[in-house]
CSV table of C-alpha atoms and ligand atoms in Angstrom, one decimal:
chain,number,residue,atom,x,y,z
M,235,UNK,CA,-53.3,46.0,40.0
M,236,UNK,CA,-56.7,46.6,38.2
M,237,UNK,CA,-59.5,48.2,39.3
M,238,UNK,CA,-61.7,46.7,41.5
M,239,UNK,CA,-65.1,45.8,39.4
M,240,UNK,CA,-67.7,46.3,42.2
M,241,UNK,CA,-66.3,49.1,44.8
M,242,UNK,CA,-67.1,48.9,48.2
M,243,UNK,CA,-68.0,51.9,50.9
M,244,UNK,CA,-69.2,51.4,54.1
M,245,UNK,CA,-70.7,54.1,56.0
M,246,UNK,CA,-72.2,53.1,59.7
M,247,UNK,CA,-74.2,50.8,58.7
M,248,UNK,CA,-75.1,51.1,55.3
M,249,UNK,CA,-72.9,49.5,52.3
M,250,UNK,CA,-73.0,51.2,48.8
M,251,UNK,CA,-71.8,48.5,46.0
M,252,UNK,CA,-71.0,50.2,42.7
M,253,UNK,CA,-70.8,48.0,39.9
M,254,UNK,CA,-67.5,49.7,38.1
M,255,UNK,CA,-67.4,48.7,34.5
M,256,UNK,CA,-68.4,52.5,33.1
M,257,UNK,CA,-66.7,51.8,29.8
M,258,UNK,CA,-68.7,48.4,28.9
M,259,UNK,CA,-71.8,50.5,30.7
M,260,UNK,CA,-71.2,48.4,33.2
M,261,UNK,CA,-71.9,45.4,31.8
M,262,UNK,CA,-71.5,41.7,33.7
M,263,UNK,CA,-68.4,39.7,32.5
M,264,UNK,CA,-67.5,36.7,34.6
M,265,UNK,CA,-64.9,38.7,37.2
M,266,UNK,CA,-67.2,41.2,37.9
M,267,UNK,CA,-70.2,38.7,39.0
M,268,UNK,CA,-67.8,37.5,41.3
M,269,UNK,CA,-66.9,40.2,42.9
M,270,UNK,CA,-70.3,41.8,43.2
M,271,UNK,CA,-71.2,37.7,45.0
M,272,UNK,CA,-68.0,38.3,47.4
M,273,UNK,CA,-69.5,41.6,48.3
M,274,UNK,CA,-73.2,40.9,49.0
M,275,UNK,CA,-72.0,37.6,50.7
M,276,UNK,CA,-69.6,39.3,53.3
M,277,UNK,CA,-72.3,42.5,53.7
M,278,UNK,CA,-74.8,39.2,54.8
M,279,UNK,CA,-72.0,38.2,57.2
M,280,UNK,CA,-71.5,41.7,58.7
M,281,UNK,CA,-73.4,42.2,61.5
M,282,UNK,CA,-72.6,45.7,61.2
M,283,UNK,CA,-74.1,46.3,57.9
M,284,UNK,CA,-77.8,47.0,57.6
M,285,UNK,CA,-78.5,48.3,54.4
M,286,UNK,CA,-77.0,48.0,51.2
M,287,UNK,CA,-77.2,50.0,48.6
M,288,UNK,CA,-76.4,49.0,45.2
M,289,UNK,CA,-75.5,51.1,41.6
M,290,UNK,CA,-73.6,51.6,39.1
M,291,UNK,CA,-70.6,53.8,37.7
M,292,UNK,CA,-70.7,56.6,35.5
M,293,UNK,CA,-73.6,56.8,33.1
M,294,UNK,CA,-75.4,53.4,33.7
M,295,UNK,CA,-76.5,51.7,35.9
M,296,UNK,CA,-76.0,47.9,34.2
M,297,UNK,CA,-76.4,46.8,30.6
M,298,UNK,CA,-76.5,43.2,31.3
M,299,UNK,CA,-74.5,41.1,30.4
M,300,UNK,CA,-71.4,41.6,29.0
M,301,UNK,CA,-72.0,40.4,25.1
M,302,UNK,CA,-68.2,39.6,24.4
M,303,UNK,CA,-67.1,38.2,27.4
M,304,UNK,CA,-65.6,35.1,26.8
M,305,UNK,CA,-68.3,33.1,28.7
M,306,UNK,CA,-71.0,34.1,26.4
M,307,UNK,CA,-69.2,34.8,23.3
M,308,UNK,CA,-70.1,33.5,19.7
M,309,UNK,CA,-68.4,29.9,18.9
M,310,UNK,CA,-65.7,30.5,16.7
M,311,UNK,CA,-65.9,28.6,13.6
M,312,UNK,CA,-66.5,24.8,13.9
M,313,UNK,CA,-66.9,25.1,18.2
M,314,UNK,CA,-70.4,24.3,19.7
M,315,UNK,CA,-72.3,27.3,20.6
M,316,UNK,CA,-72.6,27.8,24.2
M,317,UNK,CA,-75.2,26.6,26.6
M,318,UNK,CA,-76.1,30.0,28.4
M,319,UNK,CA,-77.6,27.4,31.0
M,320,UNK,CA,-74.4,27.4,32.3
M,321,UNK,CA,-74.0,31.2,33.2
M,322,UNK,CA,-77.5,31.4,33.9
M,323,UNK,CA,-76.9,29.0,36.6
M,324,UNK,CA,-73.2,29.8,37.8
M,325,UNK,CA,-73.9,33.4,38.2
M,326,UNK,CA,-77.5,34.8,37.6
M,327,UNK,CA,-79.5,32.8,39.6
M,328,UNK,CA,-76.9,32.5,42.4
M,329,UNK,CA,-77.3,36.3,42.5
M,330,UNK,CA,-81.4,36.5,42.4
M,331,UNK,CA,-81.6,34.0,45.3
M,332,UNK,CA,-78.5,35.8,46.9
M,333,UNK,CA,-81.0,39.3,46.8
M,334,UNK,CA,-83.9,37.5,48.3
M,335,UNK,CA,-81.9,36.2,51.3
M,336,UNK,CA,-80.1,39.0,52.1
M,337,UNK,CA,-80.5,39.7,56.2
M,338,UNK,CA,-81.2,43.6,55.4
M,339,UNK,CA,-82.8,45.6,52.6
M,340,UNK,CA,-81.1,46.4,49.3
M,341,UNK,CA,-82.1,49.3,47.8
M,342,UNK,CA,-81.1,49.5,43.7
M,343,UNK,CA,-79.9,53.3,43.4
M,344,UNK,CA,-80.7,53.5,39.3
M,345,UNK,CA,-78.3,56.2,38.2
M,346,UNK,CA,-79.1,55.2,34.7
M,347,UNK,CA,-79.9,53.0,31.7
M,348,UNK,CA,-80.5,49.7,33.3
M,349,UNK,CA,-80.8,46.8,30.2
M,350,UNK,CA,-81.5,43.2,30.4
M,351,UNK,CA,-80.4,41.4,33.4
M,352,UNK,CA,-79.0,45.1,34.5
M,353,UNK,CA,-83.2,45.4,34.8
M,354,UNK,CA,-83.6,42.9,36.4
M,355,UNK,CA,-80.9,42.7,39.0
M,356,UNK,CA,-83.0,46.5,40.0
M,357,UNK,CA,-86.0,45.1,40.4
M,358,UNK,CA,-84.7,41.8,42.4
M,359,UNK,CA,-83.7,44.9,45.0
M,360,UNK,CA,-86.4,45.9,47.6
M,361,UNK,CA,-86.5,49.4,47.2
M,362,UNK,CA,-85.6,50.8,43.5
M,363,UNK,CA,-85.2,54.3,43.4
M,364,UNK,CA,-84.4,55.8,39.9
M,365,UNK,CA,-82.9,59.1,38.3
M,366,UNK,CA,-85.6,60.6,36.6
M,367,UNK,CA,-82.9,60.4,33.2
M,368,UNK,CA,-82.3,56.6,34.3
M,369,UNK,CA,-84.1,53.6,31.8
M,370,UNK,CA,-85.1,50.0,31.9
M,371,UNK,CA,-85.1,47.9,28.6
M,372,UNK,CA,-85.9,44.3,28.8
M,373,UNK,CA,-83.3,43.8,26.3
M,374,UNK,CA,-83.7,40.5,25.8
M,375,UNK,CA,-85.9,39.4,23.0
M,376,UNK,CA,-83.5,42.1,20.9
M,377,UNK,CA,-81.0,39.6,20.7
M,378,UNK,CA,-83.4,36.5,20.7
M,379,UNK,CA,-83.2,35.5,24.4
M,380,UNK,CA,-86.6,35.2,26.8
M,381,UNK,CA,-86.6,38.0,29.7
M,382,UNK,CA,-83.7,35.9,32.9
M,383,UNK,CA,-82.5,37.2,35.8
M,384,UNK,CA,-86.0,36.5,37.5
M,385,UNK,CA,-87.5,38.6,34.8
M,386,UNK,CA,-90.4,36.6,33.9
M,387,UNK,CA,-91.2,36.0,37.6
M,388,UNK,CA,-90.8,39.3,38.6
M,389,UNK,CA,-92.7,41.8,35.5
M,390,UNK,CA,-95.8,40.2,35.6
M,391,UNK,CA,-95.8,40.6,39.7
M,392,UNK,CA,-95.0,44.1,39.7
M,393,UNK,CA,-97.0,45.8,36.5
M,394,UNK,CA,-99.5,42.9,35.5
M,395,UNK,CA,-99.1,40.5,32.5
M,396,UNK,CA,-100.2,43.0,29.6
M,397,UNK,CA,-97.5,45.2,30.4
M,398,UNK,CA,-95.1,42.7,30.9
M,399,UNK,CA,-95.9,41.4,27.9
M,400,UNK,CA,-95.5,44.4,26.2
M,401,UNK,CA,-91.9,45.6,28.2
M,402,UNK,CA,-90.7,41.8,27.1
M,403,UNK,CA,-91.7,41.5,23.6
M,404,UNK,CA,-91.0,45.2,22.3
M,405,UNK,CA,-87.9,45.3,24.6
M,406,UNK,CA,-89.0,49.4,24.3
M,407,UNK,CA,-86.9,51.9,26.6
M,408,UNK,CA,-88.9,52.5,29.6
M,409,UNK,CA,-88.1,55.9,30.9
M,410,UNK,CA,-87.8,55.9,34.8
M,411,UNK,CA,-91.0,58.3,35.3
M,412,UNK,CA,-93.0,55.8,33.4
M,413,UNK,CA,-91.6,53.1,35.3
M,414,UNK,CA,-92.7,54.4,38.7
M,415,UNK,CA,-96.0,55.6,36.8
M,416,UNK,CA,-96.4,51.8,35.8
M,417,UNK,CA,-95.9,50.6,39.8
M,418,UNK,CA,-92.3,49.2,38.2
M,419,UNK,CA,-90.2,50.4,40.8
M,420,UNK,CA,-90.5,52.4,44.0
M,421,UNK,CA,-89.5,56.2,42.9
M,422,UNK,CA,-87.8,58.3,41.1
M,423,UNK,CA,-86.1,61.5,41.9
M,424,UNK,CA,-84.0,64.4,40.1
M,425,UNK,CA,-80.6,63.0,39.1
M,426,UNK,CA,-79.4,65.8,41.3
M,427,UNK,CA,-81.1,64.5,44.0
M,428,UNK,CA,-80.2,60.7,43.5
M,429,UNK,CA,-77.7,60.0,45.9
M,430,UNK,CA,-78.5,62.4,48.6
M,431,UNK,CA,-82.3,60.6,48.3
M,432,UNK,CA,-80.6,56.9,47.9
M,433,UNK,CA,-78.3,57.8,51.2
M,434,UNK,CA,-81.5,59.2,53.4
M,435,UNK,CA,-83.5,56.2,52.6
M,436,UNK,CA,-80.3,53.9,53.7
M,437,UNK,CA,-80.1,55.3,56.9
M,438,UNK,CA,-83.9,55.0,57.5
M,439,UNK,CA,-83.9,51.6,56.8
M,440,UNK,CA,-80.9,50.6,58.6
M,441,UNK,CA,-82.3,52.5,61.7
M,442,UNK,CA,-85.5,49.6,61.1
M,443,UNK,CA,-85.8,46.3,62.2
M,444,UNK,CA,-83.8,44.3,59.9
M,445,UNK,CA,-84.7,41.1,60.8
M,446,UNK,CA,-88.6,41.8,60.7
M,447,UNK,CA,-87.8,43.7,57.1
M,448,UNK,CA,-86.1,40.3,55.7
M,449,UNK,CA,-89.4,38.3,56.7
M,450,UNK,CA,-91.7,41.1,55.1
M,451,UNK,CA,-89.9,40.5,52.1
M,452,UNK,CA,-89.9,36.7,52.4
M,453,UNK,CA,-93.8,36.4,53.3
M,454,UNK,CA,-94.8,38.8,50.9
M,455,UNK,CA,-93.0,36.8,47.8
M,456,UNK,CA,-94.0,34.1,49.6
M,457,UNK,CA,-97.5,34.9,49.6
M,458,UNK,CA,-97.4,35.0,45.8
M,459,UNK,CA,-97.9,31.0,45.6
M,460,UNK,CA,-100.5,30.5,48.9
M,461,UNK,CA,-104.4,31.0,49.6
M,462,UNK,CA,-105.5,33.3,51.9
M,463,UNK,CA,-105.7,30.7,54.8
M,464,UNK,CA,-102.0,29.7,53.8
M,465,UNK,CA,-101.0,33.3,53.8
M,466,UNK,CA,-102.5,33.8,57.4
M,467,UNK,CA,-101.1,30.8,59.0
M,468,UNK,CA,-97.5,32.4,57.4
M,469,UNK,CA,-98.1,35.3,59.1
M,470,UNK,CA,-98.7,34.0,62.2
M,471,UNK,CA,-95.7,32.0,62.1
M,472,UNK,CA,-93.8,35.0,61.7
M,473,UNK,CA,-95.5,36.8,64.6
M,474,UNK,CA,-94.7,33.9,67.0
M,475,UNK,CA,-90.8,33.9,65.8
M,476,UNK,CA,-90.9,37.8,65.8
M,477,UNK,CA,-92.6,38.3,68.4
M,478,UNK,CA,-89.5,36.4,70.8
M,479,UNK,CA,-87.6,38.6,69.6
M,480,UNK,CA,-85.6,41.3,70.9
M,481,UNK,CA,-86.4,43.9,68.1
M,482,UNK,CA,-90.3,43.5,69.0
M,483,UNK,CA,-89.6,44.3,73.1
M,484,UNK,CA,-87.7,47.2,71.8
M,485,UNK,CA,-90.2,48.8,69.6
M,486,UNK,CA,-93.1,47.7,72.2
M,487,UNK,CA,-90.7,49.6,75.1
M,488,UNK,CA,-89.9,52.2,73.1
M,489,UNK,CA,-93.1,53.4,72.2
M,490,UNK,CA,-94.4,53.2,75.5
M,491,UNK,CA,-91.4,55.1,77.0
M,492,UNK,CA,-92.1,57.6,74.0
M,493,UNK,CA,-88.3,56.8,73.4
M,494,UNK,CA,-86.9,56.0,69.6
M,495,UNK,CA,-86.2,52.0,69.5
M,496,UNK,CA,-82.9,50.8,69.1
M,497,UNK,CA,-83.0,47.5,66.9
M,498,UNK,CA,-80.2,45.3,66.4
M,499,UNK,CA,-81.7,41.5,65.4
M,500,UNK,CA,-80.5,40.4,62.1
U,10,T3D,O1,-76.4,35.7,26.8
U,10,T3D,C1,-76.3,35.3,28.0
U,10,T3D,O2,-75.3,35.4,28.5
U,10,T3D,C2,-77.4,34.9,28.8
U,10,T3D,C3,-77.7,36.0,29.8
U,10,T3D,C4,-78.3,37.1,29.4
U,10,T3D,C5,-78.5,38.2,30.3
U,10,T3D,C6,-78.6,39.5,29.5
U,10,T3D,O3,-78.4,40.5,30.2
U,10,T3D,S1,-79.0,39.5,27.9
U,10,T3D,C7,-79.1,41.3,27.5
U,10,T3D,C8,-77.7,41.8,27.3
U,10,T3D,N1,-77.7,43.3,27.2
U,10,T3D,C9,-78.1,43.9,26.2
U,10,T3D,O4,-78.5,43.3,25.2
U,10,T3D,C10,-78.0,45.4,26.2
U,10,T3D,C11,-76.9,45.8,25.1
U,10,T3D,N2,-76.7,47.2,25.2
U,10,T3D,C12,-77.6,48.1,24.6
U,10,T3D,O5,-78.6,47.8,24.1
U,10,T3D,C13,-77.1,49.6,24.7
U,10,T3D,O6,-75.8,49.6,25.0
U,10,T3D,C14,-77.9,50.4,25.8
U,10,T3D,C15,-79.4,50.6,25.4
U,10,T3D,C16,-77.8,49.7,27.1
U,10,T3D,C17,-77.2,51.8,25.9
U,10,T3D,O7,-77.2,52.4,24.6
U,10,T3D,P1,-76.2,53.6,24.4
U,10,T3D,O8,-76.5,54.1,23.0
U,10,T3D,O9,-76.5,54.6,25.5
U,10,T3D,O10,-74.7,53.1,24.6
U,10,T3D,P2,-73.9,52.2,23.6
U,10,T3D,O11,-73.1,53.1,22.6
U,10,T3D,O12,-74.7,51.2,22.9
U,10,T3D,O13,-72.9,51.5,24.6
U,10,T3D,C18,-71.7,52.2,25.1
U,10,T3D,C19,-70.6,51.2,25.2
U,10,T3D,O14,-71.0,50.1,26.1
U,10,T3D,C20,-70.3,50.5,23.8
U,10,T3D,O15,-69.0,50.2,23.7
U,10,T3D,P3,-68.0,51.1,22.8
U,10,T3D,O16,-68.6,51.1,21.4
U,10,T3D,O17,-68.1,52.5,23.4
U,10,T3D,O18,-66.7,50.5,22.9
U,10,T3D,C21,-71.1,49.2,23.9
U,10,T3D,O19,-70.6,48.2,23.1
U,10,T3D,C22,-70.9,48.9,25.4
U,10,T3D,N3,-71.9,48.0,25.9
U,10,T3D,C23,-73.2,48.3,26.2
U,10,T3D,N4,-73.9,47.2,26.6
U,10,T3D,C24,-73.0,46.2,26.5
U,10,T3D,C25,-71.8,46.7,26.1
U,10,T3D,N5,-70.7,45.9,25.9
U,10,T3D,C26,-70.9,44.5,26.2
U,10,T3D,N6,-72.1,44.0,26.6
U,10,T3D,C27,-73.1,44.8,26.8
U,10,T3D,N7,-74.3,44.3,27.2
């Protein structure tokens, strides 16, 4: 049997996805964006589960991807060229929307180089911590493609349109101090330290609330597109749900009783 292309450890609550192509650095062909959807759509259906962590094999994290697989592959003489629509929508944006649903917080654990929609799949994550040897290239305009994988959403959001402009159209190597510098991604830590870091911060988060994490995440992106009036109606919205909830009459009891909470609402 072959290798599994995404391996799967669960540890209490927190699931670490490794993306397990090493030689093709990697790199998404069709089988492995499969798995990696199995996985993130069972870790949503795991009550258990309340982190996941996700990163990559060997020495990158993701290069994108994968430039000969079949799906993307030049026409051989006399065939149609491919309409990357397809695999755009089949698999990338499937996986985006898949990130910004999930019940719990993803963090991206960016061992290292991290290239086209490898980049981007990172910063889709909530929490991106990087080795301080890791990289992000926006790959893209390198082999005459626009920035996907929520790219052109996401870089102007995150470091402002100059600099996105300037990550998309150079396609430069970023180097993961620079990136955190740049407000790019959360941190970035010794490679030493990466894992032992990536693990701590998974076991804080799963000790939050997940369910009032998720709706951060939702009414913050969501935020994006309203006025401030909008945004405070949101907000209240939220409250009133949240504030049902048994995760709020936790933390209220817990902090009254001086106690730590113990959340569970997903
Ligand atoms: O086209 C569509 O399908 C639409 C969707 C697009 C989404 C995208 O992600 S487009 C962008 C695709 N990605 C790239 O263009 C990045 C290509 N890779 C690189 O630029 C470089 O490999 C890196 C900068 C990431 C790393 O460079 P380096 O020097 O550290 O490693 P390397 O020697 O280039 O790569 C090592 C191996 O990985 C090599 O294979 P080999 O020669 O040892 O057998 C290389 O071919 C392979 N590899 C790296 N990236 C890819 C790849 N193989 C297939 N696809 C890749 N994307």
């Amino acid at each position: 049997m072959s290798d599994p292309l995404v391996l799967v450890v669960k540890e209490g609550p927190v699931l670490t996805l490794t993306l397990n192509r090493p030689a093709a650095l990697n790199s998404f062909n069709e089988a492995m964006h499969r798995e990696l959807r199995a996985a993130l759509d069972a870790a949503a259906d795991d009550a258990q589960v309340r982190c996941v962590v996700l990163t990559g094999a060997g020495r990158a994290f993701c290069a994108g991807q994968d430039l000969a697989d079949p799906l993307v592959a030049p026409p051989a003489a006399g065939e149609a060229p491919k309409d990357l629509a397809h695999v755009i929508g089949t698999f990338y944006k499937p996986l985006v929307q898949r990130l910004q649903t999930m019940p719990v917080p993803v963090i991206a654990a960016v061992n290292g180089v991290a290239a086209g929609a490898g980049a981007n799949l990172a910063l889709c994550c909530d929490l991106v911590l990087a080795a301080r040897s890791a990289s992000f290239i926006q790959a893209f305009a390198k082999i005459a493609l626009v920035p996907d994988t929520g790219g052109t959403w996401l870089l102007p959001r995150l470091v402002g349109r100059a600099r996105a402009l300037g990550l998309a159209l150079l396609g430069d190597k970023l180097p993961a101090p620079e990136a955190e510098q740049l407000g790019l991604i959360w941190r970035c830590v010794d490679d030493a330290a990466l894992q032992e870091e990536t693990q701590r911060l998974a076991q804080r988060l799963a000790a939050m609330p997940s369910a009032a994490l998720a709706q951060t995440r939702r009414a913050i992106d969501a935020a994006q597109h309203l006025t401030l009036d909008e945004a405070l109606d949101n907000e209240a919205a939220l409250q009133s749900q949240l504030g049902r909830a048994h995760d709020y009459l936790e933390g209220v009891a817990a902090f009254g009783a001086k106690r730590t909470p113990t959340f569970k609402d997903r």
